[in-house]
Amino acid sequence: MKRIITMTVNNRPGVLNRITGLFTKRHYNIESITVGHTESEGISRMTFVVNVEDERIAEQITKQLNKQIDVLKVVDITDQAIIVRELALIKVAVTPATRGEIYTLIEPFRAAIVDVARDSLVVQVTGEPEKIDALIDLLKPYGLKEVARTGTTAFPRGSQRASSTNKSLFII
Amino acid sequence: MAANMKVKERVAKKQTLCGALMLIEALKAENVKVIFGYPGGAVLPIYDKLYESGVFHVLTRHEQGAIHAAEGYARISGKPGVVIATSGPGATNIVTGLTDAMMDSIPLVVFTGQVASSVIGSDAFQEADVLGITMPITKHSYQVRDVHELPKIIKEAFHIATTGRPGPVLIDIPKDMAVAEAEFDYEQDVQLPGYQPTTKPNHLQIRKLVEAVSQAKRPVILAGAGVLHANAHEQLKQYAEQQHIPVIHTLLGLGGFPADHPLFLGMAGMHGTYTANMALYECDLLINVGARFDDRVTGNLAHFAPKATVAHIDIDPAEIGKNVPTKIPIVGDAKEALIQLIEQNGKRPDVSEWLKQLNEWKREYPLMYKREPGVLKPQRLIEMIHEYTNGEAVVTTDVGQHQMWVAQYYKFKQPHRWVTSGGLGTMGFGLPAAIGAQLAQPEATVVSIVGDGGFQMTLQELSVIQELNLPIKIVIVNNQALGMVRQWQEIFYEKRYSHSLIPNQPDFVRLAEAYGMKAMRATTEEEAEYVLKEALATNAPVLLDFHVCPGENVYPMVAPGKGLHEMVGVKW
């Protein structure tokens, strides 16, 4: 089962190492990690996606993370109302004949072209990981030159901590 | 008190000090009586300041000796053990001890030197990524990047090492940080929002346990080292007696409950007593106090306490439910929890049938071995040591057969007398640990019981024992083999003794004499009796080489993968 765990940590050198090391030591497999600053100085927010066997292991992960001195708060938000987002940059091969087609194709995904070259386009897309999978599938026949995905970041909906500036990040 | 005031006055001055002096002043402020260490290039500035500091430093002959000695000190005194090692090889030599302390929840504050900040990351001489190497085996770790932070870091390190679930904390100090100067202010509060151990147990959960106890027919308490860390041994006895609940110990918990108490069932697990293991199998309520359900205790989890409601008292919430599903989780300090349970004074369960059954098992299946004339049985040797020390000695061991025989036959009556490497099972632990234990309790009789294999891993520390004239009695249980390895090869590998037999041991008596130490040998029970009595009457270190029956095995036993109810070797 897939679990989404978020936490706030002291932004100290080695913190990420400490946490990923814990996952390795305890034999938990990480699917993705995203890290970035929060509204408070010196505090970062991490979002983990892990695939675990059962609830018990999910609980163990949360508890073990909580034991880290530099970890301030850990929440398994999988079962909450959440906004889940990932960003991907997709460089796709184009010919003069397919360029227009791709423009119309990506429109329903609310994706954007962020770079244009003679024989390629870079598409930027944000959304739930499944939506990104779908777009990549759709673009595959044209020839994918490169794909860069950020990994999942997530946020509880209407949480008290969410300020308007934070929200705007996730509305896109 | 006066000394304390002096420290405060000195500290209050907020003088400007170099990092090395800050370290020394901080140790004084923390009331550290002894540090164990080994100098080297990266810690030279610290050792230079140590020279005239008046701080008592023990120079072990290997960094591994230093950290095990610190562990022995911590396990006996309850205070954090302090270690200094240099960068690179010095630091990598303490890795075993750090892991040992982490596994057994021993408070340590370990200082490692590091190459100068300017060359960190360049593979400089004696550089190792100590923070990276030790991250998974420390409770927390620091690298000093600004000398202004050093007092705060040391203060936090002592706080983290000794509170909550104790553990080792490492501080890596680049050489230039020991020389750089800053204002020293040690009178500050520790503020760690990410570290707030729960010591007060939840009242509702306590009520649940009281209710469960009142309903139980076959309750049992499994008490681990958490009882000793929390100094809760008196409360454990009081509670067990109040509710009439029998008590089982884990290896590390021994001494938390008196071994001669009628409610005591012995040690549980792989080489535990039949009664203790059957009690765990048959109980309907299992109250775990400060044990982590190690696999050596539980055997095959599929057969562990299958009929029981499990309650677990632990200061570390991550231990609850980690291995065994728990119905009544109680996060908190063992002492606080037991005090609350005693105060609740719940309805006592009716355990007459249960105690009858347990006593029958005790009578029917006691620990046993065959005595043979002219042969020194290791079990008998431990019994004799127990007898001649009134069961009051501080005993340290390595890992293996001798360790299990001590756990079985040295009936610990008091807490803080038992120093062994439980979780990691470290060979070479016993001898250096005895140094720390003796320094923690100068008046105590310290007996270091080691195997001929483990002894040779850290025997250079004989030098320290002799130099400090620590009256430690070193008992080598010499069976010319790596006994437990040999036992497993006998049972599980068709007696293919691959590299476990060592018939050509050095002459340990002459070896000890080379260090200037008195030493004796015994090969029979009569000789053993004589040399033991003589050694224990001597107020100086003595090494005793006991040639025991080489083929003796540790029984009873739960084979790996088996349940606790599937013990072998319980009857003739």
XYZ file of C-alpha atoms in Angstrom:
744
model
C 0.000 0.000 0.000
C 1.148 3.480 -0.872
C 1.511 5.944 1.997
C 2.166 9.659 1.807
C 4.061 10.947 4.803
C 4.900 14.583 5.319
C 7.146 16.088 7.923
C 8.738 19.278 9.033
C 12.404 19.175 9.938
C 15.149 21.471 11.134
C 17.060 22.565 8.073
C 20.436 21.286 9.245
C 23.273 19.768 7.247
C 22.838 16.032 7.007
C 19.145 15.889 7.901
C 18.103 14.334 4.609
C 20.954 11.842 4.936
C 19.784 10.956 8.440
C 16.265 10.302 7.228
C 17.053 8.368 4.089
C 19.599 6.400 6.130
C 16.835 5.469 8.539
C 14.760 4.159 5.645
C 17.669 2.077 4.381
C 18.469 0.707 7.840
C 14.871 -0.306 8.488
C 14.403 -1.726 5.020
C 11.650 0.646 3.925
C 11.551 1.477 0.255
C 11.124 5.105 -0.752
C 9.225 5.888 -3.964
C 9.826 9.581 -3.942
C 11.009 12.421 -1.794
C 10.463 16.115 -2.190
C 12.014 18.729 0.055
C 11.651 22.470 0.232
C 11.554 25.432 2.574
C 8.476 26.244 4.616
C 7.056 29.568 5.706
C 9.288 29.420 8.805
C 12.960 30.134 8.487
C 15.234 27.166 9.163
C 12.430 24.652 8.783
C 11.937 22.461 5.743
C 9.078 20.299 4.685
C 9.539 16.850 3.253
C 7.031 14.666 1.467
C 7.690 10.959 1.226
C 5.862 8.397 -0.801
C 6.557 4.891 0.468
C 5.198 1.531 -0.480
C 4.648 -0.663 2.559
C 3.109 -4.031 3.297
C 0.622 -2.978 5.955
C -0.572 -0.375 8.445
C 1.809 -1.650 11.099
C 4.871 -0.845 9.013
C 3.414 2.531 8.061
C 3.021 3.256 11.772
C 6.581 2.087 12.470
C 7.925 4.466 9.817
C 6.104 7.390 11.384
C 7.319 6.456 14.853
C 10.922 5.944 13.779
C 10.930 9.269 11.941
C 9.498 10.936 15.007
C 12.441 9.710 17.061
C 14.874 11.779 15.022
C 15.875 14.831 17.024
C 15.725 17.153 13.997
C 12.272 15.975 12.969
C 9.649 18.314 14.360
C 6.437 16.729 13.141
C 5.462 13.683 11.134
C 2.021 13.076 9.657
C 0.800 10.221 7.554
C -1.680 12.174 5.429
C -2.679 9.347 3.103
C -6.175 9.029 4.530
C -6.839 12.738 4.859
C -8.376 15.026 2.273
C -5.230 16.057 0.473
C -3.917 17.792 -2.574
C -1.276 15.687 -4.282
C 0.908 17.266 -6.934
C 3.875 16.468 -9.041
C 5.599 18.537 -11.683
C 7.121 17.077 -14.827
C 9.140 18.525 -17.673
C 8.795 16.505 -20.837
C 10.988 17.063 -23.869
C 9.193 15.626 -26.840
C 10.370 15.313 -30.414
C 8.362 17.292 -32.970
C 8.238 17.801 -36.713
C 6.498 20.726 -38.399
C 3.610 18.333 -38.977
C 3.172 17.198 -35.370
C 3.815 20.468 -33.597
C 0.260 21.717 -33.834
C -1.114 18.360 -32.854
C 0.863 18.360 -29.625
C -0.375 21.840 -28.761
C -3.966 20.663 -28.876
C -3.144 17.408 -27.153
C -1.701 18.967 -24.029
C -4.375 21.611 -23.646
C -6.880 19.531 -21.662
C -4.041 18.731 -19.236
C -3.530 22.421 -18.629
C 0.091 21.835 -19.478
C 2.301 24.532 -20.939
C 5.008 24.696 -23.530
C 8.007 26.228 -21.823
C 10.643 25.770 -24.496
C 10.529 25.446 -28.233
C 13.285 24.245 -30.538
C 13.381 23.272 -34.200
C 12.827 19.591 -33.492
C 11.554 19.496 -29.911
C 9.224 21.045 -27.355
C 9.423 21.078 -23.576
C 6.065 20.544 -21.930
C 5.541 21.499 -18.313
C 2.736 19.752 -16.487
C 1.550 19.775 -12.899
C -0.962 17.481 -11.294
C -1.557 14.200 -9.645
C 1.026 11.570 -10.586
C -1.606 9.603 -12.541
C -2.364 12.610 -14.711
C 1.304 13.005 -15.509
C 1.546 9.299 -16.339
C -1.375 9.747 -18.720
C 0.191 12.693 -20.511
C 3.521 10.917 -20.842
C 1.726 7.917 -22.335
C -0.009 10.168 -24.785
C 3.217 11.869 -25.851
C 5.245 8.692 -26.078
C 4.401 7.923 -29.720
C 5.941 11.243 -30.800
C 9.274 10.304 -29.254
C 10.236 11.295 -25.717
C 13.689 12.840 -25.603
C 13.836 13.419 -21.868
C 11.510 13.345 -18.869
C 12.187 14.963 -15.493
C 9.690 14.449 -12.666
C 9.885 16.075 -9.251
C 8.266 13.369 -7.212
C 5.146 13.862 -5.176
C 4.491 16.703 -2.843
C 1.265 16.813 -0.892
C -0.720 18.955 1.483
C -3.849 18.472 3.578
C -6.791 20.470 2.289
C -7.996 23.455 4.308
C -5.400 22.798 6.934
C -4.948 25.585 9.423
C -1.308 25.938 8.518
C -2.045 26.638 4.895
C -1.599 30.343 4.260
C -2.709 31.975 1.034
C 0.848 32.072 -0.320
C 1.214 28.369 0.236
C -2.083 27.618 -1.391
C -1.251 29.470 -4.548
C 1.546 26.992 -5.124
C -0.890 24.170 -5.385
C -3.769 25.742 -7.239
C -2.057 25.650 -10.607
C 28.045 21.260 46.919
C 31.013 23.565 47.332
C 32.626 22.141 44.256
C 29.391 22.681 42.406
C 29.289 26.337 43.385
C 32.810 26.771 42.138
C 31.881 25.408 38.755
C 28.908 27.733 38.603
C 30.999 30.753 39.520
C 33.581 29.892 36.959
C 31.001 29.279 34.285
C 29.028 32.370 35.101
C 31.979 34.526 34.167
C 31.257 33.862 30.485
C 34.907 33.913 29.630
C 36.239 33.630 26.142
C 37.662 30.139 25.701
C 38.998 27.998 22.928
C 36.954 24.984 21.850
C 39.202 22.531 23.692
C 38.838 24.398 26.976
C 35.096 24.708 26.441
C 34.944 20.951 26.176
C 36.803 20.527 29.454
C 34.744 23.161 31.258
C 31.550 21.577 29.978
C 32.642 18.160 31.241
C 33.325 19.688 34.651
C 29.945 21.401 34.640
C 28.321 18.059 33.769
C 30.106 16.568 36.759
C 31.960 14.029 34.633
C 34.365 12.111 36.865
C 36.258 10.070 34.314
C 36.785 10.063 30.564
C 38.139 7.276 28.412
C 40.158 7.997 25.339
C 43.114 7.803 23.052
C 44.985 10.804 21.630
C 45.862 11.492 18.004
C 46.587 14.313 15.605
C 43.106 15.784 15.328
C 42.494 15.867 19.081
C 45.937 17.187 20.087
C 44.539 20.625 20.999
C 42.051 18.917 23.312
C 44.667 16.662 24.883
C 46.953 19.653 25.378
C 44.289 21.369 27.475
C 43.495 18.099 29.221
C 47.108 17.918 30.419
C 46.633 20.375 33.263
C 42.872 20.227 33.616
C 42.667 17.828 36.545
C 40.119 15.748 34.652
C 40.728 12.021 35.203
C 41.466 10.447 31.834
C 41.976 6.731 31.266
C 44.280 5.910 28.386
C 43.062 2.588 27.077
C 45.224 0.676 24.632
C 42.682 0.745 21.826
C 39.729 3.037 21.141
C 37.404 0.035 21.263
C 38.599 -0.477 24.842
C 37.803 3.145 25.626
C 34.230 3.023 24.436
C 33.455 -0.364 26.031
C 34.961 0.912 29.287
C 32.692 3.942 29.029
C 29.750 1.616 28.491
C 30.705 -0.391 31.579
C 30.945 2.843 33.523
C 27.552 4.005 32.295
C 25.837 0.677 32.926
C 27.012 0.628 36.537
C 26.857 4.302 37.478
C 23.767 5.244 35.470
C 25.718 8.327 34.370
C 26.804 8.946 30.802
C 30.138 7.475 29.753
C 32.451 9.951 28.033
C 34.891 9.038 25.275
C 37.458 10.925 23.205
C 38.864 9.445 20.015
C 40.840 11.040 17.258
C 39.747 11.416 13.632
C 39.825 8.675 10.986
C 41.073 5.373 12.433
C 40.440 6.507 15.998
C 36.838 7.226 15.168
C 36.280 4.082 13.129
C 37.605 2.035 16.056
C 34.677 3.165 18.189
C 32.029 2.074 15.712
C 31.470 -1.283 17.455
C 31.032 0.371 20.839
C 28.628 2.956 19.458
C 26.478 0.236 17.938
C 26.616 -1.730 21.170
C 25.504 1.304 23.177
C 22.760 2.073 20.676
C 21.374 -1.469 20.803
C 21.430 -1.635 24.601
C 20.333 1.992 25.210
C 23.488 3.073 27.022
C 24.054 6.809 27.548
C 27.369 7.915 26.050
C 28.769 11.245 24.934
C 31.513 10.594 22.416
C 33.875 13.234 21.089
C 35.744 12.493 17.885
C 38.403 14.685 16.388
C 38.078 15.680 12.762
C 40.498 17.140 10.272
C 40.428 20.930 9.994
C 37.277 22.430 8.447
C 39.302 23.736 5.489
C 40.285 20.237 4.354
C 37.121 18.282 5.229
C 36.035 16.431 2.117
C 39.481 16.353 0.529
C 40.435 12.875 1.790
C 42.962 14.507 4.076
C 45.293 12.486 6.296
C 43.251 10.565 8.877
C 39.970 11.864 7.528
C 36.831 9.751 7.660
C 33.201 10.750 7.238
C 32.499 9.974 10.860
C 29.095 11.626 10.853
C 28.044 9.571 7.847
C 29.483 6.353 9.248
C 27.885 6.732 12.649
C 24.500 8.229 11.783
C 22.585 4.938 11.983
C 24.304 3.890 15.219
C 23.888 6.990 17.333
C 20.850 8.484 18.981
C 21.989 11.805 17.597
C 25.177 13.351 16.262
C 26.741 16.726 15.634
C 29.603 18.190 13.704
C 30.841 21.500 15.065
C 30.921 24.077 12.297
C 31.140 27.202 14.409
C 32.875 27.282 17.762
C 30.119 29.525 19.159
C 27.774 26.553 18.954
C 30.012 24.186 20.921
C 28.630 24.833 24.435
C 25.053 24.463 23.181
C 25.948 21.260 21.339
C 27.618 19.669 24.366
C 24.717 20.653 26.602
C 22.224 19.134 24.149
C 24.358 16.010 23.759
C 24.308 15.256 27.482
C 20.584 15.951 27.596
C 19.791 13.690 24.653
C 22.095 10.871 25.810
C 20.582 10.646 29.276
C 16.879 11.386 28.827
C 14.054 9.429 27.232
C 15.459 6.181 25.951
C 19.169 6.616 26.653
C 21.721 6.247 23.882
C 25.040 7.362 22.443
C 25.504 10.904 21.116
C 28.516 11.814 19.013
C 30.174 15.210 18.603
C 32.653 15.516 15.750
C 35.079 18.401 16.351
C 37.258 19.662 13.493
C 40.757 20.499 14.704
C 40.398 24.214 14.034
C 37.227 24.325 16.137
C 39.234 23.134 19.154
C 41.582 26.062 18.711
C 39.101 28.792 17.738
C 37.782 30.965 20.556
C 34.356 32.159 21.556
C 32.402 33.148 24.621
C 31.617 30.182 26.824
C 28.133 30.240 28.275
C 27.003 26.912 29.640
C 24.131 28.233 31.723
C 21.492 27.856 29.076
C 18.342 25.852 28.687
C 18.139 23.025 26.237
C 15.521 23.761 23.612
C 14.744 20.872 21.322
C 11.204 21.092 20.010
C 11.713 17.891 18.021
C 12.694 15.941 21.127
C 10.113 15.739 23.881
C 10.105 12.247 25.403
C 6.854 11.244 27.072
C 7.577 10.186 30.637
C 4.105 10.447 32.168
C 1.990 7.548 31.014
C -1.557 8.045 29.816
C -3.979 7.578 32.670
C -6.629 5.865 30.547
C -4.150 3.267 29.324
C -3.073 2.598 32.923
C -6.749 2.083 33.822
C -7.062 -0.363 30.928
C -4.138 -2.367 32.229
C -5.511 -2.400 35.772
C -8.772 -3.723 34.372
C -6.973 -6.371 32.306
C -4.963 -7.505 35.327
C -8.078 -7.915 37.434
C -9.566 -10.189 34.757
C -6.432 -12.215 34.133
C -6.008 -15.827 35.121
C -2.439 -16.312 33.975
C -0.664 -12.935 34.025
C 3.072 -12.532 33.728
C 5.489 -9.596 33.710
C 8.370 -9.552 31.237
C 10.860 -7.037 32.582
C 13.692 -5.647 30.475
C 16.574 -3.255 30.941
C 14.105 -0.369 30.858
C 13.379 -1.195 34.501
C 17.047 -0.627 35.318
C 17.370 2.528 33.203
C 14.371 3.979 35.012
C 15.629 2.813 38.415
C 12.264 1.134 38.838
C 13.408 -2.133 40.441
C 11.772 -1.389 43.797
C 8.494 -0.463 42.144
C 8.645 -3.616 40.043
C 8.956 -5.758 43.160
C 6.261 -3.827 44.943
C 3.843 -4.108 42.035
C 4.519 -7.812 41.407
C 3.980 -8.564 45.091
C 0.881 -6.384 45.337
C -0.796 -8.043 42.350
C 0.824 -11.435 42.800
C 2.170 -11.502 39.237
C 5.193 -13.671 38.435
C 8.189 -11.963 36.812
C 10.434 -13.010 33.942
C 13.575 -11.162 32.938
C 15.234 -10.569 29.613
C 19.007 -11.039 29.479
C 19.667 -7.344 30.013
C 17.013 -6.984 32.685
C 18.647 -9.449 35.092
C 18.977 -8.005 38.565
C 15.892 -5.820 38.215
C 13.956 -8.402 40.222
C 15.646 -10.570 42.859
C 16.525 -13.993 41.465
C 15.703 -15.665 44.778
C 12.169 -14.225 44.927
C 9.393 -16.842 44.840
C 7.649 -14.946 42.036
C 10.745 -15.024 39.818
C 10.619 -17.456 36.916
C 14.088 -16.830 35.463
C 15.299 -15.508 32.155
C 13.256 -15.901 28.983
C 14.347 -16.720 25.474
C 16.794 -18.847 23.572
C 18.614 -20.056 26.697
C 15.986 -19.079 29.226
C 14.360 -21.346 31.763
C 11.646 -23.778 30.752
C 9.310 -22.165 33.268
C 9.831 -18.656 31.918
C 9.353 -19.708 28.311
C 6.301 -21.843 29.014
C 4.848 -19.027 31.086
C 5.225 -16.725 28.068
C 3.551 -19.345 25.893
C 0.651 -20.036 28.250
C -0.016 -16.613 29.783
C -3.266 -14.796 29.100
C -1.871 -11.370 29.985
C 1.676 -10.324 29.190
C 2.901 -7.096 30.741
C 6.123 -6.002 29.101
C 7.990 -3.427 31.152
C 10.884 -1.873 29.267
C 11.834 -4.747 26.992
C 11.939 -4.505 23.205
C 10.790 -8.014 22.260
C 14.156 -8.957 20.785
C 14.091 -12.094 18.649
C 16.380 -13.865 21.129
C 13.625 -13.392 23.715
C 10.560 -14.110 21.609
C 11.709 -17.008 19.452
C 9.433 -17.460 16.455
C 6.954 -14.583 16.631
C 4.199 -16.739 15.177
C 4.223 -18.766 18.413
C 4.956 -15.954 20.827
C 2.454 -15.481 23.656
C -0.345 -16.780 21.418
C -2.988 -16.708 24.149
C -2.101 -13.371 25.673
C -3.373 -9.853 25.691
C -0.183 -7.843 25.385
C 0.461 -4.686 27.366
C 3.706 -2.840 26.748
C 5.218 -0.106 28.885
C 8.074 1.658 27.089
C 9.541 5.136 26.984
C 10.195 4.679 23.275
C 6.851 4.650 21.430
C 8.508 3.098 18.372
C 9.176 -0.090 20.343
C 5.510 -0.587 21.066
C 3.973 -2.694 18.329
C 7.294 -2.990 16.465
C 7.551 -6.765 16.790
C 4.488 -7.857 18.739
C 0.962 -6.487 18.268
C 0.043 -4.638 21.450
C -3.426 -4.215 22.882
C -2.518 -1.879 25.733
C 0.278 0.525 24.766
C 1.678 2.615 27.592
C 4.256 5.190 26.566
C 6.224 6.454 29.519
C 8.900 5.971 32.103
C 8.785 2.508 33.689
C 9.007 3.913 37.197
C 6.173 6.409 36.679
C 4.006 3.719 35.136
C 4.636 1.233 37.943
C 4.006 3.884 40.594
C 0.653 4.661 38.986
C -0.192 0.969 38.795
C 0.702 0.478 42.456
C -1.382 3.508 43.455
C -4.384 2.216 41.517
C -4.171 -0.890 43.673
C -6.559 -2.713 41.360
C -8.398 -5.919 42.080
C -5.855 -8.670 42.496
C -6.259 -11.447 39.937
C -6.856 -14.989 41.101
C -3.589 -16.655 40.205
C -3.512 -19.629 42.576
C -3.904 -22.201 39.773
C -1.354 -20.394 37.656
C 1.258 -20.225 40.418
C 0.682 -23.908 41.143
C 1.421 -24.731 37.508
C 4.487 -22.499 37.446
C 5.897 -24.013 40.615
C 5.382 -27.467 39.180
C 7.395 -26.497 36.092
C 10.071 -24.965 38.298
C 10.368 -28.220 40.253
C 10.131 -30.461 37.236
C 12.395 -28.586 34.820
C 15.118 -26.718 36.680
C 18.331 -25.579 35.002
C 20.680 -28.516 35.104
C 24.025 -29.923 34.086
C 25.913 -33.113 34.861
C 28.805 -32.923 37.264
C 31.670 -35.251 36.454
C 34.583 -36.050 38.715
C 37.907 -34.561 37.687
C 36.281 -32.264 35.130
C 35.561 -28.589 35.629
C 32.069 -27.860 34.412
C 31.621 -24.217 33.345
C 28.204 -24.095 35.007
C 29.755 -25.226 38.270
C 32.425 -22.563 37.889
C 29.771 -19.844 37.648
C 27.923 -21.309 40.644
C 31.129 -21.154 42.659
C 31.752 -17.537 41.669
C 28.184 -16.773 42.682
C 28.660 -18.488 45.996
C 32.003 -16.909 46.897
C 30.813 -13.412 45.992
C 27.433 -13.814 47.745
C 25.752 -13.024 44.466
C 26.769 -9.397 44.961
C 29.644 -8.961 42.545
C 29.562 -6.730 39.506
C 29.892 -9.187 36.634
C 30.887 -8.299 33.086
C 30.983 -10.733 30.184
C 31.599 -11.079 26.493
C 29.131 -12.882 24.294
C 28.688 -16.610 23.893
C 28.439 -19.721 26.002
C 30.043 -18.254 29.126
C 27.653 -15.303 28.911
C 24.644 -17.601 28.889
C 26.001 -19.679 31.760
C 26.466 -16.520 33.815
C 22.938 -15.410 32.952
C 21.652 -18.820 34.040
C 23.757 -19.589 37.104
C 24.785 -16.244 38.580
C 21.607 -15.375 40.436
C 21.573 -11.592 40.416
C 19.732 -10.239 43.417
C 20.412 -6.559 42.884
C 20.207 -4.123 39.997
C 23.248 -2.578 38.319
C 25.530 -5.549 38.900
C 25.275 -7.085 35.435
C 27.200 -5.703 32.475
C 26.854 -7.580 29.227
C 26.531 -6.879 25.556
C 22.989 -7.959 24.808
C 21.729 -6.549 21.543
C 24.926 -6.496 19.557
C 26.560 -9.515 21.203
C 30.052 -8.094 21.154
C 33.100 -10.276 21.671
C 35.844 -8.419 23.514
C 33.331 -6.380 25.498
C 33.815 -7.888 28.956
C 37.382 -6.919 29.803
C 37.254 -3.200 28.968
C 33.720 -2.948 30.381
C 35.101 -4.200 33.696
C 37.501 -1.247 33.780
C 34.611 1.189 33.540
C 32.530 -0.775 36.022
C 35.316 -0.850 38.605
C 35.917 2.889 38.219
C 32.209 3.508 38.676
C 32.155 1.404 41.836
C 35.655 1.282 43.322
C 34.445 -0.664 46.361
C 32.649 -3.398 44.433
C 34.054 -6.809 43.630
C 34.239 -6.801 39.841
C 34.501 -10.124 38.067
C 35.058 -10.106 34.338
C 34.000 -13.461 32.956
C 35.173 -13.923 29.384
C 35.690 -16.656 26.856
C 39.109 -17.537 25.527
C 37.999 -16.172 22.145
C 36.611 -12.773 23.168
C 39.399 -12.188 25.665
C 41.920 -12.158 22.843
C 40.042 -9.417 21.036
C 40.737 -6.763 23.686
C 43.330 -8.328 25.980
C 45.655 -5.369 25.586
C 43.487 -3.621 28.190
C 45.147 -5.830 30.824
C 47.723 -3.098 30.682
C 45.216 -0.511 31.935
C 43.954 -2.786 34.699
C 47.478 -3.367 35.939
C 48.488 0.275 35.602
C 45.493 1.557 37.578
C 45.716 -1.435 39.925
C 41.997 -2.117 39.518
C 41.269 -5.227 41.615
C 39.306 -6.885 38.801
C 39.153 -10.673 38.788
C 39.440 -11.847 35.213
C 37.913 -15.261 34.729
C 38.667 -16.961 31.422
C 36.231 -19.753 30.711
C 38.704 -21.551 28.510
C 37.312 -24.323 26.328
C 39.827 -23.884 23.513
C 37.034 -22.961 21.156
C 34.654 -20.281 20.061
C 32.170 -22.141 22.202
C 28.831 -20.903 20.916
C 29.964 -21.149 17.304
C 31.161 -24.690 18.035
C 27.822 -25.512 19.697
C 25.842 -24.324 16.680
C 28.117 -26.220 14.313
C 27.581 -29.315 16.418
C 23.807 -28.958 16.369
C 23.050 -27.371 12.999
C 26.078 -28.122 10.790
C 26.734 -31.809 11.411
C 29.728 -31.211 13.672
C 31.668 -29.587 10.870
C 33.799 -27.391 13.148
C 34.823 -24.849 10.587
C 37.350 -22.512 12.233
C 35.857 -22.632 15.703
C 38.378 -24.817 17.505
C 41.515 -23.169 18.864
C 43.538 -25.877 20.591
C 46.724 -23.810 20.624
C 45.808 -20.970 22.930
C 48.635 -18.911 24.362
C 49.626 -19.524 27.953
C 47.256 -16.978 29.491
C 48.960 -17.185 32.876
C 52.331 -16.212 31.462
C 50.644 -13.601 29.295
C 49.133 -11.932 32.359
C 52.486 -12.171 34.103
C 54.049 -10.348 31.175
C 51.699 -7.467 32.031
C 52.884 -7.732 35.663
C 49.629 -9.290 36.797
C 49.106 -12.170 39.182
C 47.616 -15.173 37.423
C 46.572 -18.742 38.196
C 45.226 -21.731 36.345
C 42.721 -24.409 37.335
C 41.590 -27.535 35.549
C 39.493 -29.271 38.210
C 36.751 -28.229 40.575
C 39.080 -28.446 43.563
C 41.688 -26.288 41.906
C 39.000 -23.867 40.796
C 37.743 -23.548 44.339
C 41.240 -22.855 45.608
C 42.250 -20.248 43.023
C 38.892 -18.484 43.157
C 39.057 -18.090 46.922
C 42.623 -16.894 46.760
C 41.896 -14.438 43.951
C 38.829 -12.995 45.658
C 40.844 -12.471 48.829
C 43.411 -10.424 46.880
C 42.975 -6.685 46.573
C 44.700 -6.544 43.199
C 43.961 -7.635 39.672
C 44.160 -11.375 39.152
C 43.736 -13.377 35.977
C 42.330 -16.874 36.296
C 42.520 -19.324 33.428
C 39.935 -22.067 33.907
C 40.255 -25.032 31.617
C 36.663 -26.184 31.501
C 35.119 -29.236 29.918
C 35.545 -28.338 26.219
C 32.498 -30.089 24.803
C 29.940 -28.573 27.171
C 26.890 -26.951 25.580
C 24.367 -24.402 26.778
C 20.951 -25.900 27.485
C 18.017 -25.656 27.486
C 17.697 -24.079 24.093
C 15.140 -22.748 21.671
C 16.498 -23.365 18.197
C 16.228 -20.451 15.765
C 12.863 -20.424 14.036
C 11.208 -22.366 16.853
C 8.644 -21.165 19.331
C 9.396 -20.779 23.036
C 7.309 -23.879 23.789
C 9.639 -25.984 21.625
C 12.644 -25.950 23.941
C 15.130 -28.777 23.800
C 17.492 -30.041 26.491
C 15.077 -29.491 29.359
C 15.303 -33.078 30.696
C 18.046 -35.637 30.953
